[in-house]
Coordinates of C-alpha atoms and ligand atoms in Angstrom, one line a residue:
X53 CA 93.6 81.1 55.6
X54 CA 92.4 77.7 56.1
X55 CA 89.5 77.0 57.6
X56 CA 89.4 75.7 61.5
X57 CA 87.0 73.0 63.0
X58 CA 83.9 75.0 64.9
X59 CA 85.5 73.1 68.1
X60 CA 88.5 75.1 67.8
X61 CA 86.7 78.7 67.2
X62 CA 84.7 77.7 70.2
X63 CA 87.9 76.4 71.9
X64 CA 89.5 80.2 71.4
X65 CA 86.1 82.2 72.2
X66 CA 86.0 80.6 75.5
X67 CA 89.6 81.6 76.4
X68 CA 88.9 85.0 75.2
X69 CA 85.7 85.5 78.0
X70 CA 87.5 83.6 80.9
X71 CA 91.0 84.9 80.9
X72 CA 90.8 88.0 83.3
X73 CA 93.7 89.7 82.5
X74 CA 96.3 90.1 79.6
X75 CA 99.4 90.4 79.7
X76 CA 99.8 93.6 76.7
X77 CA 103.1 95.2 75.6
X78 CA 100.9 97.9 74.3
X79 CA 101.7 101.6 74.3
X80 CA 99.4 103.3 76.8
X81 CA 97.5 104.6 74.1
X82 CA 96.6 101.3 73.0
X83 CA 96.1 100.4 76.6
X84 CA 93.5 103.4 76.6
X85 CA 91.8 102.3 73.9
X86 CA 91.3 98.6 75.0
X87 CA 90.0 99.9 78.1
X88 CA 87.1 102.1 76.7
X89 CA 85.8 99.3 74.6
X90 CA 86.2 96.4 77.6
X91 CA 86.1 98.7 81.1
X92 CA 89.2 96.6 82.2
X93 CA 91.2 98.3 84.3
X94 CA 94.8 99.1 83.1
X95 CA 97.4 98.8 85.1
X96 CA 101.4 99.0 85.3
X97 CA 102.9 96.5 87.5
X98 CA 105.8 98.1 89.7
X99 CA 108.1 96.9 92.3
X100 CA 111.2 98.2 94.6
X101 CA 113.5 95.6 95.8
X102 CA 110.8 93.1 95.3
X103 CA 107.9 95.0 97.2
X104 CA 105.3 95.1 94.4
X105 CA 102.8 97.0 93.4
X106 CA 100.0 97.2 90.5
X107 CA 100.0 100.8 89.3
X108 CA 96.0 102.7 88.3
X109 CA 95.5 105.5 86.7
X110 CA 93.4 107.1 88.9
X111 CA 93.8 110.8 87.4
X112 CA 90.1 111.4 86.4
X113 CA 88.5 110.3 89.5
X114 CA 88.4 111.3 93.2
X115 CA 88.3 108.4 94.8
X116 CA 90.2 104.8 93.9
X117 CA 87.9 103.1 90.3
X118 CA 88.6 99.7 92.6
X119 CA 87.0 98.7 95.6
X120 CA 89.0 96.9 98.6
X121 CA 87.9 93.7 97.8
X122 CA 88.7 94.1 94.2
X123 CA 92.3 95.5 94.7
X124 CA 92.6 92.2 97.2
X125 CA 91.3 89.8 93.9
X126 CA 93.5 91.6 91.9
X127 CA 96.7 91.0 94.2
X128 CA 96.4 87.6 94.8
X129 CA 99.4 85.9 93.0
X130 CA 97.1 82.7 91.3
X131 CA 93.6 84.2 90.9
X132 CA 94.7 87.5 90.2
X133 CA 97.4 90.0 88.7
X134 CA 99.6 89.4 92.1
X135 CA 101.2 91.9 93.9
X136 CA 101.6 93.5 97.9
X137 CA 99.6 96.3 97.2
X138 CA 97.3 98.1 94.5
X139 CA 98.7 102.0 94.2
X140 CA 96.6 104.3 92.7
X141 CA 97.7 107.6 91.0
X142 CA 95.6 110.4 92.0
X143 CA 95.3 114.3 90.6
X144 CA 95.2 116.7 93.8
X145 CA 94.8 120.1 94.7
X146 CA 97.7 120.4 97.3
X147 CA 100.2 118.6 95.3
X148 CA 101.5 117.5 92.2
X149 CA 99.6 114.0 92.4
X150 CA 98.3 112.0 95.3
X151 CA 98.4 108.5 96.0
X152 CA 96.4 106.2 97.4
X153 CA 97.2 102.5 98.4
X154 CA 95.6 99.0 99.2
X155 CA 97.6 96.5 101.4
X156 CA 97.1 93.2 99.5
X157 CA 94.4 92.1 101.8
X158 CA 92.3 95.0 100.8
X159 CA 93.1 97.5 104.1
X160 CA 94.2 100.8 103.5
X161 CA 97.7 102.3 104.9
X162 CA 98.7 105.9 105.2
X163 CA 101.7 105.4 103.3
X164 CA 104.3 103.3 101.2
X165 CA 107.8 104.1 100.9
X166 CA 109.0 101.4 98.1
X167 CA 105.1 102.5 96.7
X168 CA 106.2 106.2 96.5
X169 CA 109.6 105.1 94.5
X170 CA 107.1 103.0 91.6
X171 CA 104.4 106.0 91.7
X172 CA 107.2 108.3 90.9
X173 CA 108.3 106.1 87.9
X174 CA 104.7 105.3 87.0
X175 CA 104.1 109.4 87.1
X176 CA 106.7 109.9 84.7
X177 CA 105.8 107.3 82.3
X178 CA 101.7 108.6 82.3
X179 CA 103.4 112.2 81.5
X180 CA 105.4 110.7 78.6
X181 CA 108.6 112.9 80.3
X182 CA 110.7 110.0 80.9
X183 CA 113.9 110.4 80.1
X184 CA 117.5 110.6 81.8
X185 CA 117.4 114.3 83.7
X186 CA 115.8 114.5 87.2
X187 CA 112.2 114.5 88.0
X188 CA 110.5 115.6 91.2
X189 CA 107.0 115.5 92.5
X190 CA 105.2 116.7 96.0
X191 CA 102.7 114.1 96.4
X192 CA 100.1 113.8 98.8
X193 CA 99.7 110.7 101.0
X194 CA 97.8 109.6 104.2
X195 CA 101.2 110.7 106.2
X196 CA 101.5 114.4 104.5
X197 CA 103.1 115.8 101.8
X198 CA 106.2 113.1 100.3
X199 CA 108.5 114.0 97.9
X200 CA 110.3 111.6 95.6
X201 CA 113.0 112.8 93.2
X202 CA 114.0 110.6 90.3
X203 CA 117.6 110.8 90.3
X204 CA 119.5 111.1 86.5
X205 CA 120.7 107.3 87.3
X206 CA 117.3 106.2 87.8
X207 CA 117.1 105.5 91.6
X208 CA 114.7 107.7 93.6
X209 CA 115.2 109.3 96.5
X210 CA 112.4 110.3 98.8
X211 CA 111.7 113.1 101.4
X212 CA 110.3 110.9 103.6
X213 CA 109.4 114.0 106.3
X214 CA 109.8 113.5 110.0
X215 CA 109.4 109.9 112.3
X216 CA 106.4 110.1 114.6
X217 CA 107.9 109.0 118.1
X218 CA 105.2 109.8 120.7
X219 CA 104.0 106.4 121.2
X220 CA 100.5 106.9 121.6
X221 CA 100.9 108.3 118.2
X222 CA 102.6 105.6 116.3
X223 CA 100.2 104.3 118.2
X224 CA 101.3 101.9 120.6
X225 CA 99.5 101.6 124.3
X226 CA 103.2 100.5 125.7
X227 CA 104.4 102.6 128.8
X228 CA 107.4 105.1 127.3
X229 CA 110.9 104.5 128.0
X230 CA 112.7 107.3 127.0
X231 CA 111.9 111.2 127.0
X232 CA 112.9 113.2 123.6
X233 CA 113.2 117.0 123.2
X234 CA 113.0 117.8 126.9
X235 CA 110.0 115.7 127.8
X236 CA 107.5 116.8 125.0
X237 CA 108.4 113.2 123.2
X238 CA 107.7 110.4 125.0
X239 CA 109.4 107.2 123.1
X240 CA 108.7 103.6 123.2
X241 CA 112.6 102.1 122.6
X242 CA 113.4 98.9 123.6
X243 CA 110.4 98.5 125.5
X244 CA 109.4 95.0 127.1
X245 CA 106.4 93.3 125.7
X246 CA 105.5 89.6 125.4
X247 CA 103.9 88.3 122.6
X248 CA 102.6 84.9 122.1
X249 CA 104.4 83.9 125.3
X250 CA 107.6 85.2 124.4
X251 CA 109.6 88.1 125.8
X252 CA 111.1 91.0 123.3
X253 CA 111.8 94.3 123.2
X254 CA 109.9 96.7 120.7
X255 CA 111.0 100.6 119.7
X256 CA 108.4 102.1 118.0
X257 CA 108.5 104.9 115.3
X258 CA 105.5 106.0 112.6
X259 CA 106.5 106.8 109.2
X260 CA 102.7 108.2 108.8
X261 CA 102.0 104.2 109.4
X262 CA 103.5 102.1 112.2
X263 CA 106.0 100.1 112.8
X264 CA 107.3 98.1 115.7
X265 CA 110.8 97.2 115.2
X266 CA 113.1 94.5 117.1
X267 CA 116.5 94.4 117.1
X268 CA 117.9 90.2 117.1
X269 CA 121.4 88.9 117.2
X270 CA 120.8 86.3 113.8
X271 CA 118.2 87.5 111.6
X272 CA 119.1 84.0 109.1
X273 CA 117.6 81.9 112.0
X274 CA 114.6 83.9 112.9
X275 CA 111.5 82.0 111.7
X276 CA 109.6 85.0 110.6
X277 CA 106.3 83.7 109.6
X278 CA 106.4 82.1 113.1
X279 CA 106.4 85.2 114.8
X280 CA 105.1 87.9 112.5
X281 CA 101.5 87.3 112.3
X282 CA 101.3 87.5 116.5
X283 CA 102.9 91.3 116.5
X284 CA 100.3 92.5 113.8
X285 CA 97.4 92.0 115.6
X286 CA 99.0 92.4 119.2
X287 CA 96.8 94.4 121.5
X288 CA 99.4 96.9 122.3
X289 CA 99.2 98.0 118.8
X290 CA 95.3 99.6 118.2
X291 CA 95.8 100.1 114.2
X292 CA 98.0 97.2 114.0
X293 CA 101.9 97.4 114.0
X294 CA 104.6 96.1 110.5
X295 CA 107.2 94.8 112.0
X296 CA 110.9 94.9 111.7
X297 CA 113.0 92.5 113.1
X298 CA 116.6 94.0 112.7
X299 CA 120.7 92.8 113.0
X300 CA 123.2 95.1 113.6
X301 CA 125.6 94.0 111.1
X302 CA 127.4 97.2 111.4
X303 CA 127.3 100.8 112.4
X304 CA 126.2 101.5 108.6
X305 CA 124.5 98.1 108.1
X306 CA 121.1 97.2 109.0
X307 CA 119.8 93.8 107.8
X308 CA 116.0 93.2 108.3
X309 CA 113.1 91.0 107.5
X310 CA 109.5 92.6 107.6
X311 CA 106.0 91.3 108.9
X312 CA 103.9 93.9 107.0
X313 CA 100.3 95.0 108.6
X314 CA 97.8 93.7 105.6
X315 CA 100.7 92.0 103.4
X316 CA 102.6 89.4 105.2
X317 CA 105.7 88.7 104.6
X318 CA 107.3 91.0 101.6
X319 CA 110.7 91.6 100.0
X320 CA 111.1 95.6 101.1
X321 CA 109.9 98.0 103.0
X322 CA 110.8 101.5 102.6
X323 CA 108.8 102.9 105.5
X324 CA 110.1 100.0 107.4
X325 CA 113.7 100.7 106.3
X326 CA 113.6 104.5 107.5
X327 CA 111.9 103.2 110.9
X328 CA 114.4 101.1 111.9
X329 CA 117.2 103.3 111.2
X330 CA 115.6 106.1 113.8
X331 CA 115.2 103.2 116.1
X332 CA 118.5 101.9 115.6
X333 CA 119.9 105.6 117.0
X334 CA 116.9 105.7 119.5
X335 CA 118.2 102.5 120.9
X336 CA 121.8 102.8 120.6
X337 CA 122.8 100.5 118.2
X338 CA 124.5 102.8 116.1
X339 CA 125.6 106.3 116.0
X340 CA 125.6 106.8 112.1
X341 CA 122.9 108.6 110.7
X342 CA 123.5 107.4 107.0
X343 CA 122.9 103.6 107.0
X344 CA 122.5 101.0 104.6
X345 CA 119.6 98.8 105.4
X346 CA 119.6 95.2 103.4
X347 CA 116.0 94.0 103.3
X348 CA 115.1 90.5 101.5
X349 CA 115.0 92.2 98.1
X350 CA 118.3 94.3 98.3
X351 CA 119.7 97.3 100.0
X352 CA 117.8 100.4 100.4
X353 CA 120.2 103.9 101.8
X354 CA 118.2 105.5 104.6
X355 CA 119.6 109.4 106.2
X356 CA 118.5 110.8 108.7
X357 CA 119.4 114.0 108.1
X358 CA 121.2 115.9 111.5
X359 CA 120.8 119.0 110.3
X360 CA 116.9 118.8 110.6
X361 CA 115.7 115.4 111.6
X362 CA 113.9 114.7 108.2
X363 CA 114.3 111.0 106.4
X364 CA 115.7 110.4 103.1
X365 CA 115.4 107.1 101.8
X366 CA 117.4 105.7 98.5
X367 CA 116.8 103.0 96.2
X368 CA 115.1 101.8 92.8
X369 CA 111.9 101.1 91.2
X370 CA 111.1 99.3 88.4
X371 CA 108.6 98.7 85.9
X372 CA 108.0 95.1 85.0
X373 CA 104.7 94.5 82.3
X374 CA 101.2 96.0 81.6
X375 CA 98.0 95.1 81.2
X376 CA 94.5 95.2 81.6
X377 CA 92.9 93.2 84.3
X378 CA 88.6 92.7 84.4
X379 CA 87.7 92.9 88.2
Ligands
ZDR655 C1 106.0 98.7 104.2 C2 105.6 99.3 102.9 N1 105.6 98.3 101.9 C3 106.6 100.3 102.5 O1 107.4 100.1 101.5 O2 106.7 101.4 103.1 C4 104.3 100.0 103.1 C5 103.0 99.2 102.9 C6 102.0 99.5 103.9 C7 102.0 98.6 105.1 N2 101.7 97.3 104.7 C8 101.0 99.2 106.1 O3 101.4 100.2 106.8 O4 99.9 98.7 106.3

């Protein structure tokens, strides 16, 4: 090999120390390796319909190896890895796996539907069992006990449990508009409230996180970023609110944009996408209880299933690179 000036060796030694992550096509037992001998944190990077999330391997240890503010670093999309969220996998004693999430700014939420769908995937690849029959797991979250099901053509469907419609559960401080199952419920649909001057109504449904959603005539024209960021840290909304502004497009079509609670502005929302469907019925928008709900990054199928109120929600996750990042 020829030899190199000393300028270039020094030139490639100080790429080496800066560069905080690298992208790796590696098998995960080469990932393994790498991290013993650098304590970079590996990672998977996931997303579902655009909603993406950095995958940990959190197996060995009880609570997340990253710290808020490191997840946060890590997610930012030109310092960092870039993603909505950091998702770690978790063992645990009640189910299968656990999972534990970071919004991209570092707060943690109870739950994450699109999440679920990648942790599913990511489960399956950490097992080496991938392959083309089904897979399920029972996995425990902030919200209970979720179970996705990878289907044989690859898209996951999720038990998403029931919708939380007492409001001061969601939680929401608004006055109730409508009783549910002979009083015991009382909902917050279509209920007036006034944010940043403007008048709306809000129905508001928790998925084991909350949500707010809004029901427009033109979702092209509504300038989201404009209004989002007032909703999340309205005072009728004590842990914050993601919120769903939703056009009927059908019976069996929903089309929404999201404002999420620690995130912003993201492609999908699974949570979001089963929320809005309940308050779609709650409101009397539609009658169907299979809908299709087209979010920003594609369409996700939401049920909610007559027979006994639980939520199914539909759609896909992919796996797009690896690597190892140094906090
Ligand atoms: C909306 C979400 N991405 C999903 O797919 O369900 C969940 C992320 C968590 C959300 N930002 C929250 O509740 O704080």
């Amino acid at each position: 090999m020829p030899r190199l000036p000393p300028i270039v060796y020094t030139f490639l030694l100080l790429i080496w120390n800066t560069s905080s992550f690298s992208l790796a096509p590696l098998s995960p037992r080469m990932r393994r390796q790498s991290l013993a001998a650098s304590s970079a944190v590996e990672f998977t990077k996931y997303h579902g319909l655009g909603n993406d999330f950095i995958l940990v391997d959190n197996r060995d240890n009880s609570e997340p190896i990253m710290s808020p503010e490191q997840a946060a670093k890590m997610c930012d999309r030109n310092f960092g890895v870039g993603g909505d969220g950091v998702i770690f996998a978790m063992s645990s004693d009640e189910g299968d796996y656990a999972m534990r999430i970071y919004n991209s700014d570092g707060t943690e939420p109870e739950m994450c539907g699109n999440g679920i769908r990648c942790l599913a995937r990511f489960l399956v690849e950490l097992e080496g069992s991938a392959g083309s029959s089904e897979k399920s797991y029972s996995i425990s979250t902030g919200a209970g006990m979720i179970k996705p099901l990878i289907r044989s053509d690859g898209l996951v469907t999720v038990d998403m449990g029931f919708p939380i419609l007492n409001g001061p559960d969601v939680p929401t401080t608004l006055a109730p508009t409508k009783d549910l199952d002979g009083g015991a419920i009382k909902a917050v649909v279509d209920a007036p409230i006034n944010v940043d001057g403007t008048d709306w109504a809000v129905t508001c449904v928790s998925m084991g996180n909350p949500h707010a959603i809004v029901f427009v005539d033109d979702i092209a024209s509504l300038d989201l970023v404009k209004v989002g960021p007032p909703f999340e840290v309205h005072s009728a909304f004590p842990a914050k609110i993601n919120t769903e502004f939703v056009e009927v497009a059908s019976p069996t079509h929903l089309k929404m944009k999201v404002w999420e609670r620690g995130a912003g502005p993201t492609l999908a929302c699974g949570t979001g996408a089963c929320a809005l469907t309940v308050a779609a019925i709650l409101a009397g928008k539609t009658a169907e209880r299979k809908c299709t709900v087209t979010l920003p990054g594609g369409d996700l199928e939401i049920e909610w299933r007559e027979s006994d109120g639980r939520l199914f929600m539909t759609g896909p996750a992919e796996s797009v690179f690896g690597g190892a990042y140094t906090p």
